[in-house]
PDB file of C-alpha atoms in Angstrom:
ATOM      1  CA  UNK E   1      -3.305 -35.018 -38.846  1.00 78.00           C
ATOM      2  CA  UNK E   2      -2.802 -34.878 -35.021  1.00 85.00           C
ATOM      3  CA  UNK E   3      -5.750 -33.434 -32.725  1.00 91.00           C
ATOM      4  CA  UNK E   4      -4.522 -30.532 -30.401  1.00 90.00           C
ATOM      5  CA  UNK E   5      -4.105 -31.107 -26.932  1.00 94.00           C
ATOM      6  CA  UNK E   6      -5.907 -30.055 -23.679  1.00 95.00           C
ATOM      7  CA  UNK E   7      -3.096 -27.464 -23.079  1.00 95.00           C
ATOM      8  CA  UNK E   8      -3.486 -26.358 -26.481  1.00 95.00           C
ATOM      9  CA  UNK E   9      -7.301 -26.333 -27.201  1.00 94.00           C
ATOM     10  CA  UNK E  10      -6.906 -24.065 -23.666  1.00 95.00           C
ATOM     11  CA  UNK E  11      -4.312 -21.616 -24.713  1.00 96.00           C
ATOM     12  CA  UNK E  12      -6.287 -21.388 -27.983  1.00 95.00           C
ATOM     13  CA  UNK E  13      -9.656 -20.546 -25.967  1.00 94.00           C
ATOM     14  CA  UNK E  14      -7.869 -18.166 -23.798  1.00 95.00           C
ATOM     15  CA  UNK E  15      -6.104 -16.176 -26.620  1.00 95.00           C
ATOM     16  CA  UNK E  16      -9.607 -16.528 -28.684  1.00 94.00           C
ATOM     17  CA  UNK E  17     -11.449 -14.803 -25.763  1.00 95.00           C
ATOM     18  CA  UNK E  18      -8.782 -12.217 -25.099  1.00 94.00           C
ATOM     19  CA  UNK E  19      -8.569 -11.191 -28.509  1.00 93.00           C
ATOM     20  CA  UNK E  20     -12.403 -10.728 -28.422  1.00 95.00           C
ATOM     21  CA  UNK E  21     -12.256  -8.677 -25.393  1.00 95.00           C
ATOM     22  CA  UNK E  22      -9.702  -6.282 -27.236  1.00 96.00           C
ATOM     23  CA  UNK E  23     -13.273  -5.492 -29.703  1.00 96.00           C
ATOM     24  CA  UNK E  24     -15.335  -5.740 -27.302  1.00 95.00           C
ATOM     25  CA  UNK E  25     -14.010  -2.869 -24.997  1.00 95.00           C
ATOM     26  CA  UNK E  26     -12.816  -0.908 -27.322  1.00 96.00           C
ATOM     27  CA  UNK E  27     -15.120  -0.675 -30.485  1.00 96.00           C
ATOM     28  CA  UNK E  28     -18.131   0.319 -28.753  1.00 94.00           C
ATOM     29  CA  UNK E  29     -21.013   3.249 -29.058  1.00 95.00           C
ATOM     30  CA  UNK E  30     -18.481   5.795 -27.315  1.00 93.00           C
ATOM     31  CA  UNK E  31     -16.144   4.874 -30.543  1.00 93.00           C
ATOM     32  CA  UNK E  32     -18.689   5.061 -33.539  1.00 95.00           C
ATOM     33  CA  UNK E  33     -18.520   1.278 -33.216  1.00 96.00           C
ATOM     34  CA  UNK E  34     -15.158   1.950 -34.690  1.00 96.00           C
ATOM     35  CA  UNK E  35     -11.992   0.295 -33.761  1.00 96.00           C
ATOM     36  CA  UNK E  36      -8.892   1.790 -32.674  1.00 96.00           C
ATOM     37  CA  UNK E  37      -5.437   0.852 -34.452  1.00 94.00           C
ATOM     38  CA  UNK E  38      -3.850  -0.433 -30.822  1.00 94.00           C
ATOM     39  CA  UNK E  39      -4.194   0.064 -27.141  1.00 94.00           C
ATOM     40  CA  UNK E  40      -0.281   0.717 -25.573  1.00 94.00           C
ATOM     41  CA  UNK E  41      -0.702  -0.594 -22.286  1.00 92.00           C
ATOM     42  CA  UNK E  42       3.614   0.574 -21.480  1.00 93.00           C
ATOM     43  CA  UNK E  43       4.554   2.471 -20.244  1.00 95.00           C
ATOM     44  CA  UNK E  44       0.580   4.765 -19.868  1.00 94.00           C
ATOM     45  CA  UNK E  45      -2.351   2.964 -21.460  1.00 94.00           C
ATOM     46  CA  UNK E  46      -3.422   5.184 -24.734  1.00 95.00           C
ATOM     47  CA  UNK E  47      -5.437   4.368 -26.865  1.00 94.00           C
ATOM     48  CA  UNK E  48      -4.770   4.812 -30.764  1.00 93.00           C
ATOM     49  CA  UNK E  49      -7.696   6.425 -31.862  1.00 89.00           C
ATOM     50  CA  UNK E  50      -7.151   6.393 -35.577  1.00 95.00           C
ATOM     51  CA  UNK E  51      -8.167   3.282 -37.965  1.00 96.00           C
ATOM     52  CA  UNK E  52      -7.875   2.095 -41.078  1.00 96.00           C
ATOM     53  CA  UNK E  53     -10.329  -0.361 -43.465  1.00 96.00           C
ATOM     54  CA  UNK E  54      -7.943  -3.096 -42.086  1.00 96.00           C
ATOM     55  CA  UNK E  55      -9.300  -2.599 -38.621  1.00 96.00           C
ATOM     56  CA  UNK E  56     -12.622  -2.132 -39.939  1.00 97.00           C
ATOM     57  CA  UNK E  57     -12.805  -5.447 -41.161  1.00 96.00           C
ATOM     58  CA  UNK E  58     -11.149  -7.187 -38.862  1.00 96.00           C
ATOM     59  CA  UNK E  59     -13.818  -6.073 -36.686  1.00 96.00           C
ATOM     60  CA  UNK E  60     -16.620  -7.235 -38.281  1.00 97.00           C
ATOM     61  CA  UNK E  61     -14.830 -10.591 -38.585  1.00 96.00           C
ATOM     62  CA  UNK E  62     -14.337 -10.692 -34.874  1.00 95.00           C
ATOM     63  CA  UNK E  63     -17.901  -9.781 -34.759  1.00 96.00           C
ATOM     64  CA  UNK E  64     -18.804 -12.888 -36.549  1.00 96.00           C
ATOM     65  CA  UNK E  65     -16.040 -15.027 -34.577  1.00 95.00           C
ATOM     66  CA  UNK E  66     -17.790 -14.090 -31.237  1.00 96.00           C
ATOM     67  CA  UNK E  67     -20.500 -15.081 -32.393  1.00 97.00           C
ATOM     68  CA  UNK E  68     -19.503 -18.727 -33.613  1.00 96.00           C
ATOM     69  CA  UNK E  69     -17.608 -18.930 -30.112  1.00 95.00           C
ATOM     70  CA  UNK E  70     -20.910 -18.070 -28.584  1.00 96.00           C
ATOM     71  CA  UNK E  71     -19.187 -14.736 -26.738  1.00 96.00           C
ATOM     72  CA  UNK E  72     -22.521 -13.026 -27.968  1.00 97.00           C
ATOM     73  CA  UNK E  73     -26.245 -13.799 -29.092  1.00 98.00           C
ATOM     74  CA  UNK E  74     -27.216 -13.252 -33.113  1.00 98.00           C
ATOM     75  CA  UNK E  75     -29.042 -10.525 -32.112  1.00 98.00           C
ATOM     76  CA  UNK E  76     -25.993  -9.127 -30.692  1.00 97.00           C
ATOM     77  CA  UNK E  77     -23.953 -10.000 -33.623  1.00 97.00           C
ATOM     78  CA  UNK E  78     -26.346  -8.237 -36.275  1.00 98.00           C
ATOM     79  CA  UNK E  79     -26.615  -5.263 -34.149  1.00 97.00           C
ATOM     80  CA  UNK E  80     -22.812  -4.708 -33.635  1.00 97.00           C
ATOM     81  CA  UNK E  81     -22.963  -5.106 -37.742  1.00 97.00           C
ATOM     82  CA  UNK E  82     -24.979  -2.879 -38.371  1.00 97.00           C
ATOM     83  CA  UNK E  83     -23.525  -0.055 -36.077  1.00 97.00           C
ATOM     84  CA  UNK E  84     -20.136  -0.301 -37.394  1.00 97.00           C
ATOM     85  CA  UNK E  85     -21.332  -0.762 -41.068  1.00 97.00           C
ATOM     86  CA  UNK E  86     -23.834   2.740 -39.890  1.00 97.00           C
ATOM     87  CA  UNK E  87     -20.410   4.038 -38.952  1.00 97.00           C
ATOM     88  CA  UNK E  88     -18.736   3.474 -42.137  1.00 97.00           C
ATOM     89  CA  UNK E  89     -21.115   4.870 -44.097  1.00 97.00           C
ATOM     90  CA  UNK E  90     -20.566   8.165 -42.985  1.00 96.00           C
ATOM     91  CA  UNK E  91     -16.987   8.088 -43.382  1.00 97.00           C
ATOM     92  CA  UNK E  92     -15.579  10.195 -46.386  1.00 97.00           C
ATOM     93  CA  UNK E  93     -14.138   8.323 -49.244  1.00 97.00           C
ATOM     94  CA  UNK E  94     -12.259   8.921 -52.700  1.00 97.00           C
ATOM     95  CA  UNK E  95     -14.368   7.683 -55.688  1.00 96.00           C
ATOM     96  CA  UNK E  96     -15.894   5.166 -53.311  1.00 95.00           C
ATOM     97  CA  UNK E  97     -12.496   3.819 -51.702  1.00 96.00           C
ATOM     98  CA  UNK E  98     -12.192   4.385 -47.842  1.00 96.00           C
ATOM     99  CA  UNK E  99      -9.011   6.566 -46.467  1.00 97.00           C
ATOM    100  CA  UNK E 100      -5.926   4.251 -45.661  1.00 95.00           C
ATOM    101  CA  UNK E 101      -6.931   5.806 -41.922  1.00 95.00           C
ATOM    102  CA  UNK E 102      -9.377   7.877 -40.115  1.00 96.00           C
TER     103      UNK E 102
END
């Protein structure tokens, strides 16, 4: 199997980083620890406020991702867990199931 190149190992860093920055800013205590479905940067930023259990868990993956990039501390990591999970507890559900979106 070929390794990956400077260039490459660079451009995956960058896009790594950038992709973390995406949770980072936008799942935070002023959002339940919730993530938003997208951000529209064209042609206004908005922010899509709504999210689904797709987003949900794709957050607490990129929780876990930051931390094995070393974006944040374990500390960090179990507390963003546990807010978002404290989030989702709250949220209504049919016999157990989360909404397709909140």
């Amino acid at each position: 199997m070929k390794s990956l190149g400077t260039g490459d190992k660079l451009f995956l860093r960058s896009l790594a980083r950038r992709t973390w920055f995406y949770f980072e800013t936008f799942a935070g205590p002023e959002d339940n620890w919730l993530p938003p479905d997208n951000f529209q940067e064209v042609p206004n930023p908005v922010v899509a406020t709504r999210t689904s259990p797709t987003n949900l868990g794709l957050a607490l993956l990129a929780n876990l991702a930051a931390r094995d990039f070393g974006y944040v501390s374990v500390g960090r990591l179990a507390q963003r867990t546990a807010d978002t999970l404290g989030s989702m507890e709250g949220l209504d559900r049919y016999r157990g199931h989360f909404y397709n979106w909140y």
